[in-house]
Coordinates of C-alpha atoms in Angstrom, one line a residue:
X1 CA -22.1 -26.0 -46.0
X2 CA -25.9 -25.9 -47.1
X3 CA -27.0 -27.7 -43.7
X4 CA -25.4 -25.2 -41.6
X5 CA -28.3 -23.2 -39.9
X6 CA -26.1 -19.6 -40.8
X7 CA -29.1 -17.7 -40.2
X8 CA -29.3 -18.7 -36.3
X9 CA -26.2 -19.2 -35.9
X10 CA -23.4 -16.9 -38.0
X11 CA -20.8 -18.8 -35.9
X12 CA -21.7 -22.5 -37.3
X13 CA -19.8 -22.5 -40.5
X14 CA -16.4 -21.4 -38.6
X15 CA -16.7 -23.9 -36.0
X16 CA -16.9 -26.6 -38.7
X17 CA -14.4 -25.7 -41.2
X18 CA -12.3 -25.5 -38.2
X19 CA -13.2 -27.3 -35.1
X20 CA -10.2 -27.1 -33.1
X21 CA -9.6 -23.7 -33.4
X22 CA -11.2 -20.8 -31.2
X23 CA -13.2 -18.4 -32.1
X24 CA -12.1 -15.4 -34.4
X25 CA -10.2 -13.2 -32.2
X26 CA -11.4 -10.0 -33.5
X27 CA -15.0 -10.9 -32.7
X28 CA -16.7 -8.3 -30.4
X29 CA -18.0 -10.2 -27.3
X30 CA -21.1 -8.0 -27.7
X31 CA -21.9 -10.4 -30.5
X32 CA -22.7 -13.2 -28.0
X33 CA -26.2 -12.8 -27.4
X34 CA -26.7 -13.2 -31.0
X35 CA -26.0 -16.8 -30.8
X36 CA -28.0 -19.8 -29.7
X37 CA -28.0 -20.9 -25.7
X38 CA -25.8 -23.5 -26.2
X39 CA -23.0 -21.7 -28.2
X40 CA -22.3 -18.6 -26.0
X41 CA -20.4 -20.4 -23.3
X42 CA -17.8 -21.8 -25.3
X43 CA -17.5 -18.3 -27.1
X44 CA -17.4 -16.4 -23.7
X45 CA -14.0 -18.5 -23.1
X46 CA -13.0 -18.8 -26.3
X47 CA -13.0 -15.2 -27.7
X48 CA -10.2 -12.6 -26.8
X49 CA -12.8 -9.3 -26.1
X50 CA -14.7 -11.1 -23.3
X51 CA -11.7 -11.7 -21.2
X52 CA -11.4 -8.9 -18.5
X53 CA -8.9 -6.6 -18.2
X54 CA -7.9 -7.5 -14.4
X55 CA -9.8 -8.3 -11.6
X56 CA -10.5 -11.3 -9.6
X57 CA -13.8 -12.6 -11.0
X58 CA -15.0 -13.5 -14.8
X59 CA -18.1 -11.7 -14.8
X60 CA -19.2 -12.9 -18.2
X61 CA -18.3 -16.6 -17.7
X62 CA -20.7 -16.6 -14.7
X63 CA -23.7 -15.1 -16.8
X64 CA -23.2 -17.3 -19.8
X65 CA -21.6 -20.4 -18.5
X66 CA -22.8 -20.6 -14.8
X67 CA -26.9 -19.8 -15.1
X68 CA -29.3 -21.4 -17.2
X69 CA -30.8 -19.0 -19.4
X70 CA -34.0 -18.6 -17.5
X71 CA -31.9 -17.3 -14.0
X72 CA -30.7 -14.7 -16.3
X73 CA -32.4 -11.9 -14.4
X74 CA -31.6 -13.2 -11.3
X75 CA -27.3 -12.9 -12.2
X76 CA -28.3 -9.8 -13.2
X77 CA -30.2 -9.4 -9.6
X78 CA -27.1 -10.7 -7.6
X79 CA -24.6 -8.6 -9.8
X80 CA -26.6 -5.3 -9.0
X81 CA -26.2 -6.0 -5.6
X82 CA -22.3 -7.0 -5.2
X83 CA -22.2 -3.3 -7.4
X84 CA -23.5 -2.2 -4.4
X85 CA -21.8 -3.5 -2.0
X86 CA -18.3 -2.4 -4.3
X87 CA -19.8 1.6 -4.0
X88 CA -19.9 0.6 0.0
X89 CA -16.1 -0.4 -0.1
X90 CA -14.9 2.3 -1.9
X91 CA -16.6 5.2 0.3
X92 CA -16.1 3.3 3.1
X93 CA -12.3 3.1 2.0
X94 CA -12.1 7.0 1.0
X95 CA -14.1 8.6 3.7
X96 CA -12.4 6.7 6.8
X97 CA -8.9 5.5 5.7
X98 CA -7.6 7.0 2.1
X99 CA -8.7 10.9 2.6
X100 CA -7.0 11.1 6.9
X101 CA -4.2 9.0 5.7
X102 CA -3.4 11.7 2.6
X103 CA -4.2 14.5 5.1
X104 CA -1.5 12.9 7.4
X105 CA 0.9 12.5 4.9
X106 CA 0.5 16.2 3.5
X107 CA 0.7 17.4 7.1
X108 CA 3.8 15.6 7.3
X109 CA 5.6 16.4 4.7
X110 CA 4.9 20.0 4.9
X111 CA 3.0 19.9 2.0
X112 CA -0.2 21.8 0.7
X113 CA -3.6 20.1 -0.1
X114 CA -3.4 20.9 -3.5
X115 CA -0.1 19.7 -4.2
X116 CA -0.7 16.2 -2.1
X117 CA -3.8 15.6 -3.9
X118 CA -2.2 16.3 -7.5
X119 CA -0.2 13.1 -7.3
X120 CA -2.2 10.8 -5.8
X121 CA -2.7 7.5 -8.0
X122 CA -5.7 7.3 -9.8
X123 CA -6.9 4.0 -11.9
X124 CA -7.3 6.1 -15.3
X125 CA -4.0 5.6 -16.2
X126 CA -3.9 2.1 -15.4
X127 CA -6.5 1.3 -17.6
X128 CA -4.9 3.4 -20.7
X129 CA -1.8 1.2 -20.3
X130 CA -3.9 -1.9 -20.6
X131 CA -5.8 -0.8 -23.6
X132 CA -2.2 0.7 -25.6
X133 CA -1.2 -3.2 -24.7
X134 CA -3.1 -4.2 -27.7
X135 CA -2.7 -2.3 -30.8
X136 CA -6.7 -2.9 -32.0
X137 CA -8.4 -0.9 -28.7
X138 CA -5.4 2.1 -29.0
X139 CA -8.1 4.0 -30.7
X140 CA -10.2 3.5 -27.9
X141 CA -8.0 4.4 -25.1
X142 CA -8.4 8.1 -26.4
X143 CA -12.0 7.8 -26.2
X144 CA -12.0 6.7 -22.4
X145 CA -9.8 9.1 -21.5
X146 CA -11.6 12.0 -23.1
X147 CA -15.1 10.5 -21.5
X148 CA -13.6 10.2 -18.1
X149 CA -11.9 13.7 -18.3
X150 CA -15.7 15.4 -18.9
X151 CA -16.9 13.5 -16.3
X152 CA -14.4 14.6 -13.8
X153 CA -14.4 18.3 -14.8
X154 CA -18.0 18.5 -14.8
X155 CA -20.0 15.9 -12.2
X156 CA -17.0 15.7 -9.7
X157 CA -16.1 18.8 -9.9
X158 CA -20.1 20.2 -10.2
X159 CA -20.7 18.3 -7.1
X160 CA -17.9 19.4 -4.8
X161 CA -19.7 23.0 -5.5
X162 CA -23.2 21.8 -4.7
X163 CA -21.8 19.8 -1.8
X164 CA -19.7 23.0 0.0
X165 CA -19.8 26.2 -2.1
X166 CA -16.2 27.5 -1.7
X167 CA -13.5 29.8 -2.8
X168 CA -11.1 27.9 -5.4
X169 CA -7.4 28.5 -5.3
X170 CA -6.2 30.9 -8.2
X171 CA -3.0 30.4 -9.0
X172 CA -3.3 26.7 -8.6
X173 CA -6.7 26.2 -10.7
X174 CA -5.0 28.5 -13.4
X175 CA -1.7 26.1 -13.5
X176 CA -3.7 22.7 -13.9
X177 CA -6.2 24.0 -16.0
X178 CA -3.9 25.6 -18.2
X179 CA -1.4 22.2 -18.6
X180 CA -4.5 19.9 -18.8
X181 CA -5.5 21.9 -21.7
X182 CA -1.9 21.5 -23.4
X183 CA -2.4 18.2 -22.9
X184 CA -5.7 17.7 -24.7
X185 CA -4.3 19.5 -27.7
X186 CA -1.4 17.4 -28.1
X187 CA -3.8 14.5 -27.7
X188 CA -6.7 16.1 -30.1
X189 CA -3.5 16.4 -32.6
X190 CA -1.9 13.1 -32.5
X191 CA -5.7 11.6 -32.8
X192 CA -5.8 14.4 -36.1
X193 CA -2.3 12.9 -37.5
X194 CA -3.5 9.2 -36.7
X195 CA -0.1 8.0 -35.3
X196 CA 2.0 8.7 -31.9
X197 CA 5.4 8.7 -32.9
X198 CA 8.2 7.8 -29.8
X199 CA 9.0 11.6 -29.9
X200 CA 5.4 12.8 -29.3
X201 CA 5.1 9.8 -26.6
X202 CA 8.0 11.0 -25.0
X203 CA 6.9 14.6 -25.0
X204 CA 3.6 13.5 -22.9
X205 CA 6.2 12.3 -20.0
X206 CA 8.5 15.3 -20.5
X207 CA 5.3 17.7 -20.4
X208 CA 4.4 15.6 -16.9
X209 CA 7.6 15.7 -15.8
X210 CA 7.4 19.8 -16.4
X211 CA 4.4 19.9 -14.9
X212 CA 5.6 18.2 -11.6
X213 CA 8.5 20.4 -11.6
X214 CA 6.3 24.1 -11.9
X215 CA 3.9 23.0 -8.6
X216 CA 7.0 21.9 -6.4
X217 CA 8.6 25.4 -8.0
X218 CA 5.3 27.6 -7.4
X219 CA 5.2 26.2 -4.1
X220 CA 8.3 26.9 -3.0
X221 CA 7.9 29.8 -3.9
X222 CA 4.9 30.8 -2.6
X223 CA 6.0 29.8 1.2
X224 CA 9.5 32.1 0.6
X225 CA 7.1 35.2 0.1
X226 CA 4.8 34.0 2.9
X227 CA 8.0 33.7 5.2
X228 CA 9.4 37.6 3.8
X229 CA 6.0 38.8 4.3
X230 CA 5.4 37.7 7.5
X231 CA 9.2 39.5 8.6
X232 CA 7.6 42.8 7.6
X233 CA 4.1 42.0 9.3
X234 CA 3.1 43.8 12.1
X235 CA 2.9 41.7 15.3
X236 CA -0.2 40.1 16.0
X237 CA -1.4 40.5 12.3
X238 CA -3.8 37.8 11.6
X239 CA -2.9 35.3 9.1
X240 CA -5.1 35.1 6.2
X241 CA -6.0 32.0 3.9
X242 CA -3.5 31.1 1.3
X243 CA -4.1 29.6 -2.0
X244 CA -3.2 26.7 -0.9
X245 CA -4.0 25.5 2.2
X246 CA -7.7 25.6 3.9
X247 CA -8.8 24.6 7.5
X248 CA -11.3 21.6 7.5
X249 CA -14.7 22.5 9.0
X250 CA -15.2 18.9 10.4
X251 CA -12.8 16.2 11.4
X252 CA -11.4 13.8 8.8
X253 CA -10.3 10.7 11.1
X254 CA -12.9 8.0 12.8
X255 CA -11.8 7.5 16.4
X256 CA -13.7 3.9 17.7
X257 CA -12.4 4.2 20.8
X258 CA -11.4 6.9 22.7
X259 CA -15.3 8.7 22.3
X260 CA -16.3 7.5 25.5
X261 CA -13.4 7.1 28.0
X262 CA -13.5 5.9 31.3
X263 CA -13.5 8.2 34.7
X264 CA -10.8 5.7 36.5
X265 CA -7.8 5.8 34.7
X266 CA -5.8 2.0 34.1
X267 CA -3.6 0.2 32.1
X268 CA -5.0 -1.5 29.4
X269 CA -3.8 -5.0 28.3
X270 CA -2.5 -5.4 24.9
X271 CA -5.2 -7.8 24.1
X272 CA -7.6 -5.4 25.0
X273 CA -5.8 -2.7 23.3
X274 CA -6.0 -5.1 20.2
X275 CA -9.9 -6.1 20.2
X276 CA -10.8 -2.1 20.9
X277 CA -8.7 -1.3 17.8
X278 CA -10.9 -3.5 15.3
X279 CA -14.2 -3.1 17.0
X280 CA -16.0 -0.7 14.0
X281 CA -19.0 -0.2 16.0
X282 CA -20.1 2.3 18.8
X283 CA -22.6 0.9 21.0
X284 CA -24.2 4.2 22.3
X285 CA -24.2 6.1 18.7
X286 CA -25.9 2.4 17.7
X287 CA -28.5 3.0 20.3
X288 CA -29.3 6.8 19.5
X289 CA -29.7 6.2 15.4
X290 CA -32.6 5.2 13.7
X291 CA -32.9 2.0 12.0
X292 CA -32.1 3.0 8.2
X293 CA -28.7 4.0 9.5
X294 CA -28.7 0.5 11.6
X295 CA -29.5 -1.4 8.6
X296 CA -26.6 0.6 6.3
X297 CA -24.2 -0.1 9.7
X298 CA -24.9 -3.7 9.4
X299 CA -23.8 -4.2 5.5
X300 CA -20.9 -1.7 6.7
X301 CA -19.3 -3.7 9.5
X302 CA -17.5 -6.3 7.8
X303 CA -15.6 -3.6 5.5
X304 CA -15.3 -1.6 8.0
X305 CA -13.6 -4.7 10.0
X306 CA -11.5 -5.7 7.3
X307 CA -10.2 -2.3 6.3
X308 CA -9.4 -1.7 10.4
X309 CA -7.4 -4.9 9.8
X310 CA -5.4 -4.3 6.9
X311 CA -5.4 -0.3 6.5
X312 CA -3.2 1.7 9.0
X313 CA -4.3 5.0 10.0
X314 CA -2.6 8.0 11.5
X315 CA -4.2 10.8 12.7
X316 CA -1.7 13.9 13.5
X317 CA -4.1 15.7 15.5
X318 CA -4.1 13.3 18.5
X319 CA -1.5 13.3 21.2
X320 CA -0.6 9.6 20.1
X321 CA -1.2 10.0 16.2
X322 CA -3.5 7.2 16.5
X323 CA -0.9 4.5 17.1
X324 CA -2.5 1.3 18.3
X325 CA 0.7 -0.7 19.2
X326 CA -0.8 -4.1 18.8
X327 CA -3.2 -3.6 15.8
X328 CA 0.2 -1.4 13.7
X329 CA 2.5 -4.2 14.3
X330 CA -0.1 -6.6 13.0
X331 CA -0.3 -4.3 10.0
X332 CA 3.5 -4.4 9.5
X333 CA 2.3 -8.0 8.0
X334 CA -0.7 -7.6 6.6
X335 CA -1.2 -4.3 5.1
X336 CA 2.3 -5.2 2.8
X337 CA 0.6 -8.9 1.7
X338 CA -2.3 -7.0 0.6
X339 CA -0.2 -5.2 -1.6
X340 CA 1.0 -7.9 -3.6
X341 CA -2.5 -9.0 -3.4
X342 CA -4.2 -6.6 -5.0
X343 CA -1.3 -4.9 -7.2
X344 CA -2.0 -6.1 -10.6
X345 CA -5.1 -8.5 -9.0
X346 CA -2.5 -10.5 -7.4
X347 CA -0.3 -11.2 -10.2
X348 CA 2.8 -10.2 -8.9
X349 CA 1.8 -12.2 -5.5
X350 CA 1.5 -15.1 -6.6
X351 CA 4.5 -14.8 -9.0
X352 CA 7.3 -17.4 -7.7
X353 CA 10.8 -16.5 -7.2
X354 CA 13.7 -19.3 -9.3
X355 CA 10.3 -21.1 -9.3
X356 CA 10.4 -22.0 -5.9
X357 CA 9.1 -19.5 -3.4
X358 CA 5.6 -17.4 -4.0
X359 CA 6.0 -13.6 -3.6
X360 CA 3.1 -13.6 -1.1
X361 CA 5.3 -15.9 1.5
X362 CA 8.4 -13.3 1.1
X363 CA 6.4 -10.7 1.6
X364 CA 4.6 -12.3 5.2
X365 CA 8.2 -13.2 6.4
X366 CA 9.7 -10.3 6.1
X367 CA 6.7 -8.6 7.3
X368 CA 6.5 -10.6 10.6
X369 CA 10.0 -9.9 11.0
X370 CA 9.6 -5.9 11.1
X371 CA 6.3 -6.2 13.3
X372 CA 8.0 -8.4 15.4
X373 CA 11.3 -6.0 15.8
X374 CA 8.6 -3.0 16.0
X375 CA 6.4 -4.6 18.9
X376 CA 9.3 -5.2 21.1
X377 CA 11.1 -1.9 20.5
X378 CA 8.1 0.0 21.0
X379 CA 5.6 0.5 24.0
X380 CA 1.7 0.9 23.9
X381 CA 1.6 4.6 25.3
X382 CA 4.2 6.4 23.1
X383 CA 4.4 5.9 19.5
X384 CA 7.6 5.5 17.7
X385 CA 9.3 8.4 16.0
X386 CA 9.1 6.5 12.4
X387 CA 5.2 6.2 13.3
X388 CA 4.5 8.9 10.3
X389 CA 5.9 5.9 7.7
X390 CA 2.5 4.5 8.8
X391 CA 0.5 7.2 6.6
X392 CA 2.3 5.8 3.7
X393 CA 1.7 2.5 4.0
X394 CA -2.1 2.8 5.2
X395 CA -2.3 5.3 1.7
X396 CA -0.8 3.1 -0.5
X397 CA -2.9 0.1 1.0
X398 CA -6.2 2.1 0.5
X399 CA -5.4 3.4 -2.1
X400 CA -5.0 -0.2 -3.7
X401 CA -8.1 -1.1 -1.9
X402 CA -10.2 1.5 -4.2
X403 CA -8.4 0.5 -7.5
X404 CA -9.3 -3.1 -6.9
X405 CA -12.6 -2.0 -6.1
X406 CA -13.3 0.2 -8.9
X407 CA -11.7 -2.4 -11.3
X408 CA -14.3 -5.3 -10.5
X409 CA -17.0 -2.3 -11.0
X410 CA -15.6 -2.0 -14.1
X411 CA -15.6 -5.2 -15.1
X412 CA -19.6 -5.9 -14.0
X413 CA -20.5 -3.1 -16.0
X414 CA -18.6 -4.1 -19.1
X415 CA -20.5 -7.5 -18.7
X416 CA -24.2 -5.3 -18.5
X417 CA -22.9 -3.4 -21.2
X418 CA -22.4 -7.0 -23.2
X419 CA -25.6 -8.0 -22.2
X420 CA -28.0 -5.4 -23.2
X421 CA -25.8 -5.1 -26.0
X422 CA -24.2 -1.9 -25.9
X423 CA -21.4 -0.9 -28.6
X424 CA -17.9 -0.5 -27.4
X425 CA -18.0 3.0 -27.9
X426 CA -21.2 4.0 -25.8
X427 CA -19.7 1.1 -23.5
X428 CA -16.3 3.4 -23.2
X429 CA -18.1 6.7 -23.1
X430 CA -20.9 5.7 -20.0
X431 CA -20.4 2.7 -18.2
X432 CA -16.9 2.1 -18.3
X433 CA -16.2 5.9 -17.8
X434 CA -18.0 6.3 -14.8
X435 CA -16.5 3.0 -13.3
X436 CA -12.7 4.3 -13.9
X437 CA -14.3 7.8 -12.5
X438 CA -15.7 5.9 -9.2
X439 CA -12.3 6.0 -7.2
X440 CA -12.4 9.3 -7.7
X441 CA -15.9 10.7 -7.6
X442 CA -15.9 9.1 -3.6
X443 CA -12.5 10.6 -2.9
X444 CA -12.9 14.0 -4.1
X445 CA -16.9 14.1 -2.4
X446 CA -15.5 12.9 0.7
X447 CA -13.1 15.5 0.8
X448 CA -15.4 18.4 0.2
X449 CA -17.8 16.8 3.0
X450 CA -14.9 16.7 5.6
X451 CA -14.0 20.5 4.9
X452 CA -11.4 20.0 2.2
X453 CA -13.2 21.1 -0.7
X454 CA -10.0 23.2 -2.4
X455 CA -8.1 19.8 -2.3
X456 CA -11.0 17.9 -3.6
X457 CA -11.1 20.9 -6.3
X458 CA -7.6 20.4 -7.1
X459 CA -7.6 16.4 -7.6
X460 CA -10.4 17.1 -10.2
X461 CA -7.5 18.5 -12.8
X462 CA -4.3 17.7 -10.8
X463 CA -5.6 13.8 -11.4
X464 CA -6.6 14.0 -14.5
X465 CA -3.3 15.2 -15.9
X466 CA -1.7 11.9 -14.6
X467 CA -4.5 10.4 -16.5
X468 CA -4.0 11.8 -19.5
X469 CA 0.2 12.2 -19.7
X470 CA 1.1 9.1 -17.9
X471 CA -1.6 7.1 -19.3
X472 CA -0.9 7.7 -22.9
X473 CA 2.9 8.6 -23.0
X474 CA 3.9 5.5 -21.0
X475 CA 1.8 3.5 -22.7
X476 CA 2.2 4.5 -26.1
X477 CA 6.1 4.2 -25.2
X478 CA 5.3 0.6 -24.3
X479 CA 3.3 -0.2 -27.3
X480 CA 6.2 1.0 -29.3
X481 CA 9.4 -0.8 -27.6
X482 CA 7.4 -3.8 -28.1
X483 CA 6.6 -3.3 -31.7
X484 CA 9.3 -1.2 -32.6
X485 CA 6.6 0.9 -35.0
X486 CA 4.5 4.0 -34.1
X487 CA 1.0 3.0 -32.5
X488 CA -1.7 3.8 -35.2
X489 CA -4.8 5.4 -34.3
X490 CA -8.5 4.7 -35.8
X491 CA -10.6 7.2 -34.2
X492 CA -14.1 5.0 -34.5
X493 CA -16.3 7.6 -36.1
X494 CA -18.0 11.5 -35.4
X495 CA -17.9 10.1 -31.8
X496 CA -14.4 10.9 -30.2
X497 CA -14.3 14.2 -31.9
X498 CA -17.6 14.8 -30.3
X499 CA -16.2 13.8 -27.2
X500 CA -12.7 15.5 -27.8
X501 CA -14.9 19.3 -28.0
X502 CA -17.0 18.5 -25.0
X503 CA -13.6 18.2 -23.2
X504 CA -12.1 21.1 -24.5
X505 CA -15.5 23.3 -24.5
X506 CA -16.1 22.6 -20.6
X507 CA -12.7 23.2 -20.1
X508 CA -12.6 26.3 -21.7
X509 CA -16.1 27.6 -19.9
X510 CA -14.5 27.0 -16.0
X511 CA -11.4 29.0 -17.7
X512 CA -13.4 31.4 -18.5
X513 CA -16.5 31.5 -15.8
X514 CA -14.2 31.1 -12.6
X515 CA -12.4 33.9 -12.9
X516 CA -15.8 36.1 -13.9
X517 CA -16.9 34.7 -10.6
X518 CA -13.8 36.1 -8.5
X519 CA -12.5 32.0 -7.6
X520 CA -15.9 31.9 -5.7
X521 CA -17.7 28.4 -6.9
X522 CA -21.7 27.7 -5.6
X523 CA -24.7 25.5 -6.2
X524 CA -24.9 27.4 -9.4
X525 CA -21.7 27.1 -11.2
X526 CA -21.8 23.2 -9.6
X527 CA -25.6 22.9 -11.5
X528 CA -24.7 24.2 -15.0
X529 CA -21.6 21.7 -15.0
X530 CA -24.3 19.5 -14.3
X531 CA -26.7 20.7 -17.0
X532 CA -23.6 20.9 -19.5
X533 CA -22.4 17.4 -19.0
X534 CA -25.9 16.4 -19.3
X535 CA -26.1 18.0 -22.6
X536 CA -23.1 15.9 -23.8
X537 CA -24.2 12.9 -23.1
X538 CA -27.4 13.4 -25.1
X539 CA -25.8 14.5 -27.9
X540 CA -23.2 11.8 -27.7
X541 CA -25.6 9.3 -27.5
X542 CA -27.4 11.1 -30.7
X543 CA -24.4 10.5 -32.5
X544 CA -23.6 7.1 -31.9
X545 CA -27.4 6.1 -33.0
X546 CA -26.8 7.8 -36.2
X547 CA -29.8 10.9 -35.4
X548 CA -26.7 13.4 -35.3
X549 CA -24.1 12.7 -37.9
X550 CA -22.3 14.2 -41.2
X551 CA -23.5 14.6 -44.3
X552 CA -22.2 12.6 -47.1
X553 CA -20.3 13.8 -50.2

């Protein structure tokens, strides 16, 4: 063991003593750049922390094992630049296909904003389910939660204020504000008492469950008082605003083709019908822009055409609801195989049933027998009375569009993060916080943009709650039938308590400062969320470099 070089490489002596074995499992992958060129390959694919959680592309394997060392900065180049091109996807995806297709569905369904927006999937608690999967990063679960949560509550929600200063629903803010603080507590006290037991795990779903329950309730109840109140009203009283609904300012559906119509009316061929559907470009808008929006059109168009191709869209507010015959059959087949595409990266998809058949090729049968049941049943200037079921399926698609998305944003910032060798806590609390938060941040802006700034409001605590119940009660529940023991929790230093009174301080402030404020939120109360998050992260980042930490007994 003398003539092992140790020094350079710490790794040496373990691969000798055991040469057919792979690395030690509970080595941080951060650790790789500490090794020499040759070695960090084989401990890229070798060690358990530097697999990805998801997605469709190993990240770290490319910069280790696919570029020399000296190309390193130009990985790093062409990963900055798909990262870009992800942040086009997903506000591409929420601004013209995720936010109509909700506004559709709540329209629908007789539903307010607020209470549409509230249940909408987020990938926060996707990613807590991963990370209660494996008992040694439960700690950390908490700790990404908490950072996402002050993200949310102050830079999404900060920005919807700067973006379109409005007046925020009372009774709604007070509910989710109020239960999202219940739900820190219980989560600041199981952290305190180091365990979550199956009782506390099942009170996070039973609290959920409670809170679903009181918004359908409140809202009932608010339209039976609307409906008595409007019995006594004096004819031709004008309606006022409620707390839960608001009229958009600006149209929240793209319409391709129907800008420019021609003065001679005829019948257009279903071919025809079909290539105006997925055309995402408008030749006279083109002509009338200048050319930093032509060169940001260019990297958009073949998003734009895929998401035209696989995301349905209906649009209540025209005469047809936006049914394109041929293109919404054609989604009957594709918009479900991009489901099992995307759901779990494509693990379920490929998944074969007795062994024999893929789920994919179910999936595109059955498919292309509704579409072609739908196309022959249906004409091209009336659309079908089940036509609304098309919101659903064009949410749920884009909605799986962003979370596949955000994920592989995830996963290239985790790999930065392991190469500029960043600790798994700052890792949780920055880069990996504001990739889960992505999904969101573009949802909830685009909103606000399009006129809806109450319901983008409203998803900033309605969301989070999901996060936070559903995230750790079903996974902590999963943990636990597996193991058949309570999930033990390590909270990794001054850190996550630091981050545990951010959460609950800003929460406490917008308790506190909307109300002073009568409900009405500006560019000022968006700033000093802005300022205060701000403020955390320095002194998080204090903390973890040991300048702010406790004294010793």
């Amino acid at each position: 063991l003398r003539d092992i070089p140790v020094a350079s490489d710490p790794f040496a002596a373990l691969r000798v003593l055991t040469p057919d074995a792979p690395l030690h499992p509970f080595l941080q992958c951060r650790e790789v750049c500490s090794l020499n060129v040759s070695d960090r390959c084989d401990f890229v694919r070798t060690t358990p922390d530097c697999r990805s959680q998801g997605g469709y592309l190993n990240y770290l394997e490319g910069i280790f094992c696919s570029f020399p060392p000296h190309l390193l900065p130009l990985a790093i180049t062409l990963y900055a630049f798909w990262l870009f091109y992800l942040f086009l996807i997903l506000g591409v995806t929420a601004a013209k296909f995720f936010c109509p297709n909700l506004s559709a569905i709540s329209t629908t369904l007789r539903l307010s904003h607020n209470v549409a927006v509230s249940f909408s999937p987020r990938p926060g608690p996707r990613s807590a389910l991963v990370a209660f999967s494996d008992p040694r990063t439960a700690g950390l679960a908490f700790g990404a939660l908490f950072g996402a949560g002050v993200l949310v509550t102050t830079v999404v929600a900060g920005g919807i204020a700067i973006l379109r200063p409005f007046t925020a629903a009372s009774r709604p803010f007070l509910r989710d504000i109020i239960f999202y603080m219940v739900a820190v507590l219980l989560t600041f006290t199981a952290l305190y008492l180091g365990r979550v037991t199956l009782a506390w795990a099942l009170g996070y779903l039973g609290l959920y469950v409670f809170y679903v329950l009181t918004v359908v309730l409140c809202t009932w109840i608010y339209r039976w008082q609307r409906r008595r109140s409007l019995v006594y009203s004096m004819p031709g009283t004008p309606e006022m605003l409620s707390d839960s609904e608001e009229e958009p300012v600006s149209s929240n559906s793209y319409d391709y083709s129907e800008e420019y119509r021609p003065l001679l009316f005829y019948q257009e061929t279903t071919a025809q019908l079909l290539a105006q559907a997925l055309n995402p470009l408008d030749y006279r808008k083109w002509r009338n822009k200048p050319v930093s929006w032509r060169v940001l059109k260019v990297f958009k168009l073949p998003v734009e055409f895929l998401l035209l191709l696989t995301v349905p869209v209906v649009d209540p507010d025209k005469e047809d609801g936006n049914w394109k015959r041929p293109l919404n059959c054609l989604h009957l087949v594709i918009s479900p195989l991009v489901l099992a595409l995307t759901l779990q990266s494509g693990a379920y998809g490929v998944y074969e049933i007795g062994g024999l058949v893929p789920v994919w090729a179910v999936v595109v049968i059955a498919g292309t027998v509704v579409a072609a049941v739908t196309f022959f049943a249906t004409s091209n200037s009336e659309p079908p009375r089940f036509h609304w079921l098309f919101a659903f399926l064009g949410f749920l698609t884009s909605a799986l569009w962003i979370n596949a998305a955000a994920t592989e944003v995830v996963n290239i910032l985790r790999s930065l993060g392991v190469v500029f060798r960043l600790s798994n806590t700052v890792l949780g609390l920055t880069l990996l916080a504001w990739g889960n938060s992505i999904g969101d941040a573009f949802s909830d802006f685009t909103l606000a943009r399009q006129g809806y700034p109450r319901m983008a409001f409203s998803a900033c605590f309605g969301g989070i709650i999901l996060n936070i119940l559903v995230g750790v009660g079903l996974g902590c529940l999963l943990q636990i039938s597996r193991s058949h023991t309570d999930v033990k929790l390590e909270p990794d230093g001054l850190l996550v308590w630091v981050l545990a009174g951010a959460l609950g301080l800003s929460l406490v402030c917008s308790l506190v400062s909307v109300p002073l404020q009568c409900f009405q939120l500006n560019k000022v109360y968006g700033f000093f969320l802005l300022l205060f998050y701000s403020s955390f992260l320095v002194v998080a980042l204090l903390t973890e470099f040991g300048v702010i930490h406790l004294k010793s007994v």
